[in-house]
Amino acid sequence: MPDREGAPSRAWQRMLSGRRLDLLDPSPLDIEISDIAHGIARVARWNGQTGGDHAYSVAQHSLLVEEIVARIVPSCTAQLRLAALLHDAPEYVIGDMISPFKKVLGGNYKAVESRLEAAIHIRFGLPPHPSKAMHAQIKRADQISAFFEATLLAGFSEKEAVTYFGRPRGFSPDGLDLTPLPASEVQEMFLARFAEVEADFEAERAPRKRKA
């Protein structure tokens, strides 16, 4: 719903935690994992054009990408798993825009997304943006996820999925569950997995803190 005519300009969103997040200059202090989990559990992938009784959410996709990256990267670190789990976290504010629409919007969308990513990462102890190597690893896991989501949920033919996402060579989907789940259930799963990965990440970087 748009603000009423004559209301003062607004570039912030009120979160259920009570935080007021400025979209033009987001502060890590206004980022709460509860808000992220609530939001992305209710944002549908593929513009909602997926089979099943429930929307396939960004939160469920994020859990899948974290699981895939742990499979495809030898000696996967907790830092990489946390970055993978949060790779679409800005969408709790800006929603999940399908790739064609992102191309229409161009640079403005990417600038807002980049600022949100930096604030989220800093809030949870990650570098503002992933390194090139980490970005490539997460991107590969993201495209593997997209291939199976496209063919199993979104009505793509295998040929179409290969064209747009690439064939997931050397990766077996055995054990992956893409059944769309209720938002409240996925929200709880995301929060539980975040707590596990964050604890691993804190343990992983504890020796570096002691050395410093």
mmCIF file with all atom_site columns, C-alpha atoms in Angstrom:
data_model
loop_
_atom_site.group_PDB
_atom_site.id
_atom_site.type_symbol
_atom_site.label_atom_id
_atom_site.label_alt_id
_atom_site.label_comp_id
_atom_site.label_asym_id
_atom_site.label_entity_id
_atom_site.label_seq_id
_atom_site.pdbx_PDB_ins_code
_atom_site.Cartn_x
_atom_site.Cartn_y
_atom_site.Cartn_z
_atom_site.occupancy
_atom_site.B_iso_or_equiv
_atom_site.pdbx_formal_charge
_atom_site.auth_seq_id
_atom_site.auth_comp_id
_atom_site.auth_asym_id
_atom_site.auth_atom_id
_atom_site.pdbx_PDB_model_num
ATOM 1   C CA . MET A 1 1   ? 0.000  0.000   0.000   1.00 0.00 ? 1   MET A CA 1
ATOM 2   C CA . PRO A 1 2   ? 1.437  3.412   -0.933  1.00 0.00 ? 2   PRO A CA 1
ATOM 3   C CA . ASP A 1 3   ? 1.835  6.132   1.665   1.00 0.00 ? 3   ASP A CA 1
ATOM 4   C CA . ARG A 1 4   ? -0.991 8.653   1.633   1.00 0.00 ? 4   ARG A CA 1
ATOM 5   C CA . GLU A 1 5   ? -0.648 11.702  -0.592  1.00 0.00 ? 5   GLU A CA 1
ATOM 6   C CA . GLY A 1 6   ? 1.147  14.497  1.222   1.00 0.00 ? 6   GLY A CA 1
ATOM 7   C CA . ALA A 1 7   ? 2.858  12.201  3.752   1.00 0.00 ? 7   ALA A CA 1
ATOM 8   C CA . PRO A 1 8   ? 6.569  12.879  4.372   1.00 0.00 ? 8   PRO A CA 1
ATOM 9   C CA . SER A 1 9   ? 8.915  10.917  2.127   1.00 0.00 ? 9   SER A CA 1
ATOM 10  C CA . ARG A 1 10  ? 9.937  7.567   3.578   1.00 0.00 ? 10  ARG A CA 1
ATOM 11  C CA . ALA A 1 11  ? 12.773 5.193   2.658   1.00 0.00 ? 11  ALA A CA 1
ATOM 12  C CA . TRP A 1 12  ? 12.540 2.928   5.690   1.00 0.00 ? 12  TRP A CA 1
ATOM 13  C CA . GLN A 1 13  ? 10.542 -0.106  6.722   1.00 0.00 ? 13  GLN A CA 1
ATOM 14  C CA . ARG A 1 14  ? 9.247  -0.960  10.177  1.00 0.00 ? 14  ARG A CA 1
ATOM 15  C CA . MET A 1 15  ? 10.146 -4.516  11.157  1.00 0.00 ? 15  MET A CA 1
ATOM 16  C CA . LEU A 1 16  ? 8.214  -6.789  13.499  1.00 0.00 ? 16  LEU A CA 1
ATOM 17  C CA . SER A 1 17  ? 11.164 -6.692  15.913  1.00 0.00 ? 17  SER A CA 1
ATOM 18  C CA . GLY A 1 18  ? 10.529 -2.962  16.234  1.00 0.00 ? 18  GLY A CA 1
ATOM 19  C CA . ARG A 1 19  ? 13.599 -2.013  14.186  1.00 0.00 ? 19  ARG A CA 1
ATOM 20  C CA . ARG A 1 20  ? 13.277 0.727   11.569  1.00 0.00 ? 20  ARG A CA 1
ATOM 21  C CA . LEU A 1 21  ? 15.500 -0.197  8.641   1.00 0.00 ? 21  LEU A CA 1
ATOM 22  C CA . ASP A 1 22  ? 16.660 2.618   6.353   1.00 0.00 ? 22  ASP A CA 1
ATOM 23  C CA . LEU A 1 23  ? 16.842 1.199   2.814   1.00 0.00 ? 23  LEU A CA 1
ATOM 24  C CA . LEU A 1 24  ? 19.126 3.971   1.550   1.00 0.00 ? 24  LEU A CA 1
ATOM 25  C CA . ASP A 1 25  ? 21.619 3.672   4.421   1.00 0.00 ? 25  ASP A CA 1
ATOM 26  C CA . PRO A 1 26  ? 20.923 0.395   6.251   1.00 0.00 ? 26  PRO A CA 1
ATOM 27  C CA . SER A 1 27  ? 22.668 0.007   9.592   1.00 0.00 ? 27  SER A CA 1
ATOM 28  C CA . PRO A 1 28  ? 23.882 -3.382  10.856  1.00 0.00 ? 28  PRO A CA 1
ATOM 29  C CA . LEU A 1 29  ? 22.396 -2.363  14.216  1.00 0.00 ? 29  LEU A CA 1
ATOM 30  C CA . ASP A 1 30  ? 18.915 -2.527  12.671  1.00 0.00 ? 30  ASP A CA 1
ATOM 31  C CA . ILE A 1 31  ? 19.359 -6.061  11.320  1.00 0.00 ? 31  ILE A CA 1
ATOM 32  C CA . GLU A 1 32  ? 17.731 -8.897  13.276  1.00 0.00 ? 32  GLU A CA 1
ATOM 33  C CA . ILE A 1 33  ? 17.821 -12.539 12.210  1.00 0.00 ? 33  ILE A CA 1
ATOM 34  C CA . SER A 1 34  ? 14.219 -12.938 13.415  1.00 0.00 ? 34  SER A CA 1
ATOM 35  C CA . ASP A 1 35  ? 13.109 -10.305 10.881  1.00 0.00 ? 35  ASP A CA 1
ATOM 36  C CA . ILE A 1 36  ? 15.118 -11.936 8.099   1.00 0.00 ? 36  ILE A CA 1
ATOM 37  C CA . ALA A 1 37  ? 13.704 -15.394 8.837   1.00 0.00 ? 37  ALA A CA 1
ATOM 38  C CA . HIS A 1 38  ? 10.138 -14.114 9.090   1.00 0.00 ? 38  HIS A CA 1
ATOM 39  C CA . GLY A 1 39  ? 10.445 -12.181 5.838   1.00 0.00 ? 39  GLY A CA 1
ATOM 40  C CA . ILE A 1 40  ? 12.135 -14.705 3.563   1.00 0.00 ? 40  ILE A CA 1
ATOM 41  C CA . ALA A 1 41  ? 9.903  -17.529 4.820   1.00 0.00 ? 41  ALA A CA 1
ATOM 42  C CA . ARG A 1 42  ? 7.038  -15.548 3.310   1.00 0.00 ? 42  ARG A CA 1
ATOM 43  C CA . VAL A 1 43  ? 8.685  -14.461 0.045   1.00 0.00 ? 43  VAL A CA 1
ATOM 44  C CA . ALA A 1 44  ? 7.914  -16.862 -2.801  1.00 0.00 ? 44  ALA A CA 1
ATOM 45  C CA . ARG A 1 45  ? 10.526 -17.983 -5.291  1.00 0.00 ? 45  ARG A CA 1
ATOM 46  C CA . TRP A 1 46  ? 9.616  -18.039 -8.992  1.00 0.00 ? 46  TRP A CA 1
ATOM 47  C CA . ASN A 1 47  ? 6.922  -15.385 -8.427  1.00 0.00 ? 47  ASN A CA 1
ATOM 48  C CA . GLY A 1 48  ? 4.883  -18.088 -6.740  1.00 0.00 ? 48  GLY A CA 1
ATOM 49  C CA . GLN A 1 49  ? 4.656  -20.145 -9.954  1.00 0.00 ? 49  GLN A CA 1
ATOM 50  C CA . THR A 1 50  ? 5.521  -23.461 -8.321  1.00 0.00 ? 50  THR A CA 1
ATOM 51  C CA . GLY A 1 51  ? 3.569  -26.620 -7.650  1.00 0.00 ? 51  GLY A CA 1
ATOM 52  C CA . GLY A 1 52  ? 2.495  -27.791 -4.214  1.00 0.00 ? 52  GLY A CA 1
ATOM 53  C CA . ASP A 1 53  ? 0.181  -26.655 -1.461  1.00 0.00 ? 53  ASP A CA 1
ATOM 54  C CA . HIS A 1 54  ? 2.545  -23.918 -0.302  1.00 0.00 ? 54  HIS A CA 1
ATOM 55  C CA . ALA A 1 55  ? 4.804  -21.369 -1.942  1.00 0.00 ? 55  ALA A CA 1
ATOM 56  C CA . TYR A 1 56  ? 8.436  -22.400 -2.267  1.00 0.00 ? 56  TYR A CA 1
ATOM 57  C CA . SER A 1 57  ? 10.041 -19.695 -0.173  1.00 0.00 ? 57  SER A CA 1
ATOM 58  C CA . VAL A 1 58  ? 13.366 -17.896 -0.283  1.00 0.00 ? 58  VAL A CA 1
ATOM 59  C CA . ALA A 1 59  ? 14.066 -19.311 3.189   1.00 0.00 ? 59  ALA A CA 1
ATOM 60  C CA . GLN A 1 60  ? 13.661 -22.882 1.952   1.00 0.00 ? 60  GLN A CA 1
ATOM 61  C CA . HIS A 1 61  ? 15.836 -22.096 -1.060  1.00 0.00 ? 61  HIS A CA 1
ATOM 62  C CA . SER A 1 62  ? 18.495 -20.624 1.238   1.00 0.00 ? 62  SER A CA 1
ATOM 63  C CA . LEU A 1 63  ? 18.563 -23.783 3.334   1.00 0.00 ? 63  LEU A CA 1
ATOM 64  C CA . LEU A 1 64  ? 18.951 -25.820 0.150   1.00 0.00 ? 64  LEU A CA 1
ATOM 65  C CA . VAL A 1 65  ? 21.831 -23.676 -1.137  1.00 0.00 ? 65  VAL A CA 1
ATOM 66  C CA . GLU A 1 66  ? 23.657 -23.984 2.184   1.00 0.00 ? 66  GLU A CA 1
ATOM 67  C CA . GLU A 1 67  ? 23.242 -27.763 2.041   1.00 0.00 ? 67  GLU A CA 1
ATOM 68  C CA . ILE A 1 68  ? 24.503 -27.911 -1.552  1.00 0.00 ? 68  ILE A CA 1
ATOM 69  C CA . VAL A 1 69  ? 27.533 -25.689 -0.952  1.00 0.00 ? 69  VAL A CA 1
ATOM 70  C CA . ALA A 1 70  ? 28.573 -27.939 1.933   1.00 0.00 ? 70  ALA A CA 1
ATOM 71  C CA . ARG A 1 71  ? 28.426 -30.917 -0.457  1.00 0.00 ? 71  ARG A CA 1
ATOM 72  C CA . ILE A 1 72  ? 30.299 -29.418 -3.396  1.00 0.00 ? 72  ILE A CA 1
ATOM 73  C CA . VAL A 1 73  ? 33.097 -27.572 -1.575  1.00 0.00 ? 73  VAL A CA 1
ATOM 74  C CA . PRO A 1 74  ? 35.740 -29.802 0.004   1.00 0.00 ? 74  PRO A CA 1
ATOM 75  C CA . SER A 1 75  ? 36.520 -28.719 3.584   1.00 0.00 ? 75  SER A CA 1
ATOM 76  C CA . CYS A 1 76  ? 33.674 -26.201 3.473   1.00 0.00 ? 76  CYS A CA 1
ATOM 77  C CA . THR A 1 77  ? 34.139 -23.614 6.212   1.00 0.00 ? 77  THR A CA 1
ATOM 78  C CA . ALA A 1 78  ? 31.453 -22.346 8.557   1.00 0.00 ? 78  ALA A CA 1
ATOM 79  C CA . GLN A 1 79  ? 32.051 -18.875 7.133   1.00 0.00 ? 79  GLN A CA 1
ATOM 80  C CA . LEU A 1 80  ? 31.142 -20.116 3.664   1.00 0.00 ? 80  LEU A CA 1
ATOM 81  C CA . ARG A 1 81  ? 28.072 -21.950 4.976   1.00 0.00 ? 81  ARG A CA 1
ATOM 82  C CA . LEU A 1 82  ? 26.885 -18.830 6.810   1.00 0.00 ? 82  LEU A CA 1
ATOM 83  C CA . ALA A 1 83  ? 27.398 -16.676 3.718   1.00 0.00 ? 83  ALA A CA 1
ATOM 84  C CA . ALA A 1 84  ? 25.481 -19.250 1.665   1.00 0.00 ? 84  ALA A CA 1
ATOM 85  C CA . LEU A 1 85  ? 22.621 -19.322 4.176   1.00 0.00 ? 85  LEU A CA 1
ATOM 86  C CA . LEU A 1 86  ? 22.390 -15.520 4.011   1.00 0.00 ? 86  LEU A CA 1
ATOM 87  C CA . HIS A 1 87  ? 23.017 -15.133 0.281   1.00 0.00 ? 87  HIS A CA 1
ATOM 88  C CA . ASP A 1 88  ? 19.430 -14.023 -0.400  1.00 0.00 ? 88  ASP A CA 1
ATOM 89  C CA . ALA A 1 89  ? 18.819 -12.348 2.963   1.00 0.00 ? 89  ALA A CA 1
ATOM 90  C CA . PRO A 1 90  ? 18.321 -8.859  1.411   1.00 0.00 ? 90  PRO A CA 1
ATOM 91  C CA . GLU A 1 91  ? 15.115 -10.246 -0.087  1.00 0.00 ? 91  GLU A CA 1
ATOM 92  C CA . TYR A 1 92  ? 13.423 -9.997  3.304   1.00 0.00 ? 92  TYR A CA 1
ATOM 93  C CA . VAL A 1 93  ? 13.195 -6.296  2.428   1.00 0.00 ? 93  VAL A CA 1
ATOM 94  C CA . ILE A 1 94  ? 13.181 -6.098  -1.366  1.00 0.00 ? 94  ILE A CA 1
ATOM 95  C CA . GLY A 1 95  ? 11.445 -9.365  -2.226  1.00 0.00 ? 95  GLY A CA 1
ATOM 96  C CA . ASP A 1 96  ? 12.551 -11.977 -4.740  1.00 0.00 ? 96  ASP A CA 1
ATOM 97  C CA . MET A 1 97  ? 12.733 -10.390 -8.174  1.00 0.00 ? 97  MET A CA 1
ATOM 98  C CA . ILE A 1 98  ? 12.956 -12.846 -11.051 1.00 0.00 ? 98  ILE A CA 1
ATOM 99  C CA . SER A 1 99  ? 16.008 -12.424 -13.271 1.00 0.00 ? 99  SER A CA 1
ATOM 100 C CA . PRO A 1 100 ? 14.156 -10.805 -16.217 1.00 0.00 ? 100 PRO A CA 1
ATOM 101 C CA . PHE A 1 101 ? 12.786 -8.071  -13.943 1.00 0.00 ? 101 PHE A CA 1
ATOM 102 C CA . LYS A 1 102 ? 16.217 -7.431  -12.393 1.00 0.00 ? 102 LYS A CA 1
ATOM 103 C CA . LYS A 1 103 ? 17.516 -6.736  -15.887 1.00 0.00 ? 103 LYS A CA 1
ATOM 104 C CA . VAL A 1 104 ? 14.713 -4.235  -16.449 1.00 0.00 ? 104 VAL A CA 1
ATOM 105 C CA . LEU A 1 105 ? 15.499 -2.389  -13.207 1.00 0.00 ? 105 LEU A CA 1
ATOM 106 C CA . GLY A 1 106 ? 19.243 -2.367  -13.815 1.00 0.00 ? 106 GLY A CA 1
ATOM 107 C CA . GLY A 1 107 ? 21.784 -0.733  -11.515 1.00 0.00 ? 107 GLY A CA 1
ATOM 108 C CA . ASN A 1 108 ? 19.433 0.820   -8.967  1.00 0.00 ? 108 ASN A CA 1
ATOM 109 C CA . TYR A 1 109 ? 18.234 -2.588  -7.790  1.00 0.00 ? 109 TYR A CA 1
ATOM 110 C CA . LYS A 1 110 ? 21.794 -3.903  -7.465  1.00 0.00 ? 110 LYS A CA 1
ATOM 111 C CA . ALA A 1 111 ? 22.886 -0.846  -5.465  1.00 0.00 ? 111 ALA A CA 1
ATOM 112 C CA . VAL A 1 112 ? 20.120 -1.292  -2.899  1.00 0.00 ? 112 VAL A CA 1
ATOM 113 C CA . GLU A 1 113 ? 20.764 -5.039  -2.720  1.00 0.00 ? 113 GLU A CA 1
ATOM 114 C CA . SER A 1 114 ? 24.503 -4.473  -2.251  1.00 0.00 ? 114 SER A CA 1
ATOM 115 C CA . ARG A 1 115 ? 24.002 -2.034  0.626   1.00 0.00 ? 115 ARG A CA 1
ATOM 116 C CA . LEU A 1 116 ? 21.633 -4.433  2.371   1.00 0.00 ? 116 LEU A CA 1
ATOM 117 C CA . GLU A 1 117 ? 24.023 -7.348  1.869   1.00 0.00 ? 117 GLU A CA 1
ATOM 118 C CA . ALA A 1 118 ? 26.878 -5.377  3.435   1.00 0.00 ? 118 ALA A CA 1
ATOM 119 C CA . ALA A 1 119 ? 24.804 -4.396  6.478   1.00 0.00 ? 119 ALA A CA 1
ATOM 120 C CA . ILE A 1 120 ? 23.586 -7.973  6.983   1.00 0.00 ? 120 ILE A CA 1
ATOM 121 C CA . HIS A 1 121 ? 27.055 -9.452  6.647   1.00 0.00 ? 121 HIS A CA 1
ATOM 122 C CA . ILE A 1 122 ? 28.620 -6.972  9.040   1.00 0.00 ? 122 ILE A CA 1
ATOM 123 C CA . ARG A 1 123 ? 25.850 -7.632  11.573  1.00 0.00 ? 123 ARG A CA 1
ATOM 124 C CA . PHE A 1 124 ? 26.783 -11.310 11.691  1.00 0.00 ? 124 PHE A CA 1
ATOM 125 C CA . GLY A 1 125 ? 30.568 -10.972 11.535  1.00 0.00 ? 125 GLY A CA 1
ATOM 126 C CA . LEU A 1 126 ? 31.111 -11.663 7.841   1.00 0.00 ? 126 LEU A CA 1
ATOM 127 C CA . PRO A 1 127 ? 33.046 -9.446  5.404   1.00 0.00 ? 127 PRO A CA 1
ATOM 128 C CA . PRO A 1 128 ? 30.695 -6.897  3.774   1.00 0.00 ? 128 PRO A CA 1
ATOM 129 C CA . HIS A 1 129 ? 30.749 -8.912  0.545   1.00 0.00 ? 129 HIS A CA 1
ATOM 130 C CA . PRO A 1 130 ? 32.003 -12.435 -0.222  1.00 0.00 ? 130 PRO A CA 1
ATOM 131 C CA . SER A 1 131 ? 35.398 -12.866 -1.827  1.00 0.00 ? 131 SER A CA 1
ATOM 132 C CA . LYS A 1 132 ? 35.461 -13.795 -5.506  1.00 0.00 ? 132 LYS A CA 1
ATOM 133 C CA . ALA A 1 133 ? 36.139 -17.421 -4.597  1.00 0.00 ? 133 ALA A CA 1
ATOM 134 C CA . MET A 1 134 ? 33.302 -17.587 -2.075  1.00 0.00 ? 134 MET A CA 1
ATOM 135 C CA . HIS A 1 135 ? 30.948 -15.798 -4.453  1.00 0.00 ? 135 HIS A CA 1
ATOM 136 C CA . ALA A 1 136 ? 31.734 -18.344 -7.189  1.00 0.00 ? 136 ALA A CA 1
ATOM 137 C CA . GLN A 1 137 ? 31.129 -21.275 -4.834  1.00 0.00 ? 137 GLN A CA 1
ATOM 138 C CA . ILE A 1 138 ? 27.811 -19.886 -3.613  1.00 0.00 ? 138 ILE A CA 1
ATOM 139 C CA . LYS A 1 139 ? 26.788 -19.003 -7.168  1.00 0.00 ? 139 LYS A CA 1
ATOM 140 C CA . ARG A 1 140 ? 27.402 -22.572 -8.328  1.00 0.00 ? 140 ARG A CA 1
ATOM 141 C CA . ALA A 1 141 ? 25.322 -23.948 -5.450  1.00 0.00 ? 141 ALA A CA 1
ATOM 142 C CA . ASP A 1 142 ? 22.622 -21.372 -6.231  1.00 0.00 ? 142 ASP A CA 1
ATOM 143 C CA . GLN A 1 143 ? 22.465 -22.451 -9.882  1.00 0.00 ? 143 GLN A CA 1
ATOM 144 C CA . ILE A 1 144 ? 22.357 -26.142 -8.952  1.00 0.00 ? 144 ILE A CA 1
ATOM 145 C CA . SER A 1 145 ? 19.460 -25.328 -6.648  1.00 0.00 ? 145 SER A CA 1
ATOM 146 C CA . ALA A 1 146 ? 17.758 -23.294 -9.391  1.00 0.00 ? 146 ALA A CA 1
ATOM 147 C CA . PHE A 1 147 ? 18.087 -26.178 -11.871 1.00 0.00 ? 147 PHE A CA 1
ATOM 148 C CA . PHE A 1 148 ? 16.262 -28.621 -9.607  1.00 0.00 ? 148 PHE A CA 1
ATOM 149 C CA . GLU A 1 149 ? 13.703 -26.058 -8.459  1.00 0.00 ? 149 GLU A CA 1
ATOM 150 C CA . ALA A 1 150 ? 13.005 -25.177 -12.101 1.00 0.00 ? 150 ALA A CA 1
ATOM 151 C CA . THR A 1 151 ? 12.522 -28.766 -13.255 1.00 0.00 ? 151 THR A CA 1
ATOM 152 C CA . LEU A 1 152 ? 10.831 -30.201 -10.172 1.00 0.00 ? 152 LEU A CA 1
ATOM 153 C CA . LEU A 1 153 ? 8.674  -27.269 -9.080  1.00 0.00 ? 153 LEU A CA 1
ATOM 154 C CA . ALA A 1 154 ? 8.460  -24.469 -11.649 1.00 0.00 ? 154 ALA A CA 1
ATOM 155 C CA . GLY A 1 155 ? 7.484  -26.317 -14.826 1.00 0.00 ? 155 GLY A CA 1
ATOM 156 C CA . PHE A 1 156 ? 10.738 -25.852 -16.784 1.00 0.00 ? 156 PHE A CA 1
ATOM 157 C CA . SER A 1 157 ? 11.777 -28.539 -19.217 1.00 0.00 ? 157 SER A CA 1
ATOM 158 C CA . GLU A 1 158 ? 15.240 -29.977 -18.631 1.00 0.00 ? 158 GLU A CA 1
ATOM 159 C CA . LYS A 1 159 ? 16.418 -28.272 -21.840 1.00 0.00 ? 159 LYS A CA 1
ATOM 160 C CA . GLU A 1 160 ? 15.201 -24.879 -20.620 1.00 0.00 ? 160 GLU A CA 1
ATOM 161 C CA . ALA A 1 161 ? 16.807 -25.385 -17.203 1.00 0.00 ? 161 ALA A CA 1
ATOM 162 C CA . VAL A 1 162 ? 20.143 -26.330 -18.771 1.00 0.00 ? 162 VAL A CA 1
ATOM 163 C CA . THR A 1 163 ? 19.991 -23.228 -20.990 1.00 0.00 ? 163 THR A CA 1
ATOM 164 C CA . TYR A 1 164 ? 19.458 -20.808 -18.112 1.00 0.00 ? 164 TYR A CA 1
ATOM 165 C CA . PHE A 1 165 ? 21.095 -22.476 -15.122 1.00 0.00 ? 165 PHE A CA 1
ATOM 166 C CA . GLY A 1 166 ? 23.536 -24.987 -16.571 1.00 0.00 ? 166 GLY A CA 1
ATOM 167 C CA . ARG A 1 167 ? 23.574 -28.733 -16.063 1.00 0.00 ? 167 ARG A CA 1
ATOM 168 C CA . PRO A 1 168 ? 24.576 -29.681 -12.484 1.00 0.00 ? 168 PRO A CA 1
ATOM 169 C CA . ARG A 1 169 ? 27.362 -32.001 -13.586 1.00 0.00 ? 169 ARG A CA 1
ATOM 170 C CA . GLY A 1 170 ? 28.867 -34.210 -10.913 1.00 0.00 ? 170 GLY A CA 1
ATOM 171 C CA . PHE A 1 171 ? 26.088 -33.469 -8.439  1.00 0.00 ? 171 PHE A CA 1
ATOM 172 C CA . SER A 1 172 ? 23.375 -35.874 -7.349  1.00 0.00 ? 172 SER A CA 1
ATOM 173 C CA . PRO A 1 173 ? 20.107 -34.553 -5.911  1.00 0.00 ? 173 PRO A CA 1
ATOM 174 C CA . ASP A 1 174 ? 19.804 -37.645 -3.706  1.00 0.00 ? 174 ASP A CA 1
ATOM 175 C CA . GLY A 1 175 ? 18.655 -36.623 -0.258  1.00 0.00 ? 175 GLY A CA 1
ATOM 176 C CA . LEU A 1 176 ? 17.484 -33.154 -1.262  1.00 0.00 ? 176 LEU A CA 1
ATOM 177 C CA . ASP A 1 177 ? 13.896 -32.366 -0.271  1.00 0.00 ? 177 ASP A CA 1
ATOM 178 C CA . LEU A 1 178 ? 12.206 -29.654 -2.341  1.00 0.00 ? 178 LEU A CA 1
ATOM 179 C CA . THR A 1 179 ? 8.690  -30.188 -1.019  1.00 0.00 ? 179 THR A CA 1
ATOM 180 C CA . PRO A 1 180 ? 7.270  -26.683 -0.414  1.00 0.00 ? 180 PRO A CA 1
ATOM 181 C CA . LEU A 1 181 ? 6.540  -26.231 3.291   1.00 0.00 ? 181 LEU A CA 1
ATOM 182 C CA . PRO A 1 182 ? 4.375  -23.860 5.358   1.00 0.00 ? 182 PRO A CA 1
ATOM 183 C CA . ALA A 1 183 ? 5.972  -20.491 6.091   1.00 0.00 ? 183 ALA A CA 1
ATOM 184 C CA . SER A 1 184 ? 5.956  -20.936 9.876   1.00 0.00 ? 184 SER A CA 1
ATOM 185 C CA . GLU A 1 185 ? 7.693  -24.317 9.609   1.00 0.00 ? 185 GLU A CA 1
ATOM 186 C CA . VAL A 1 186 ? 10.367 -23.017 7.239   1.00 0.00 ? 186 VAL A CA 1
ATOM 187 C CA . GLN A 1 187 ? 10.923 -19.979 9.449   1.00 0.00 ? 187 GLN A CA 1
ATOM 188 C CA . GLU A 1 188 ? 11.672 -22.230 12.430  1.00 0.00 ? 188 GLU A CA 1
ATOM 189 C CA . MET A 1 189 ? 13.952 -24.439 10.317  1.00 0.00 ? 189 MET A CA 1
ATOM 190 C CA . PHE A 1 190 ? 15.874 -21.422 9.059   1.00 0.00 ? 190 PHE A CA 1
ATOM 191 C CA . LEU A 1 191 ? 16.354 -19.991 12.557  1.00 0.00 ? 191 LEU A CA 1
ATOM 192 C CA . ALA A 1 192 ? 17.500 -23.350 13.894  1.00 0.00 ? 192 ALA A CA 1
ATOM 193 C CA . ARG A 1 193 ? 19.992 -23.851 11.085  1.00 0.00 ? 193 ARG A CA 1
ATOM 194 C CA . PHE A 1 194 ? 21.249 -20.278 11.417  1.00 0.00 ? 194 PHE A CA 1
ATOM 195 C CA . ALA A 1 195 ? 21.939 -20.852 15.132  1.00 0.00 ? 195 ALA A CA 1
ATOM 196 C CA . GLU A 1 196 ? 23.925 -24.008 14.337  1.00 0.00 ? 196 GLU A CA 1
ATOM 197 C CA . VAL A 1 197 ? 26.000 -22.435 11.561  1.00 0.00 ? 197 VAL A CA 1
ATOM 198 C CA . GLU A 1 198 ? 26.583 -19.214 13.501  1.00 0.00 ? 198 GLU A CA 1
ATOM 199 C CA . ALA A 1 199 ? 27.874 -21.227 16.488  1.00 0.00 ? 199 ALA A CA 1
ATOM 200 C CA . ASP A 1 200 ? 30.247 -23.109 14.175  1.00 0.00 ? 200 ASP A CA 1
ATOM 201 C CA . PHE A 1 201 ? 31.396 -19.810 12.677  1.00 0.00 ? 201 PHE A CA 1
ATOM 202 C CA . GLU A 1 202 ? 32.073 -18.311 16.114  1.00 0.00 ? 202 GLU A CA 1
ATOM 203 C CA . ALA A 1 203 ? 34.115 -21.381 17.063  1.00 0.00 ? 203 ALA A CA 1
ATOM 204 C CA . GLU A 1 204 ? 35.954 -21.226 13.743  1.00 0.00 ? 204 GLU A CA 1
ATOM 205 C CA . ARG A 1 205 ? 37.053 -17.630 14.165  1.00 0.00 ? 205 ARG A CA 1
ATOM 206 C CA . ALA A 1 206 ? 37.806 -17.846 17.909  1.00 0.00 ? 206 ALA A CA 1
ATOM 207 C CA . PRO A 1 207 ? 41.473 -18.813 17.301  1.00 0.00 ? 207 PRO A CA 1
ATOM 208 C CA . ARG A 1 208 ? 41.892 -15.782 15.023  1.00 0.00 ? 208 ARG A CA 1
ATOM 209 C CA . LYS A 1 209 ? 40.471 -13.524 17.729  1.00 0.00 ? 209 LYS A CA 1
ATOM 210 C CA . ARG A 1 210 ? 42.925 -14.931 20.304  1.00 0.00 ? 210 ARG A CA 1
ATOM 211 C CA . LYS A 1 211 ? 45.864 -14.381 17.955  1.00 0.00 ? 211 LYS A CA 1
ATOM 212 C CA . ALA A 1 212 ? 44.771 -10.802 17.315  1.00 0.00 ? 212 ALA A CA 1
#
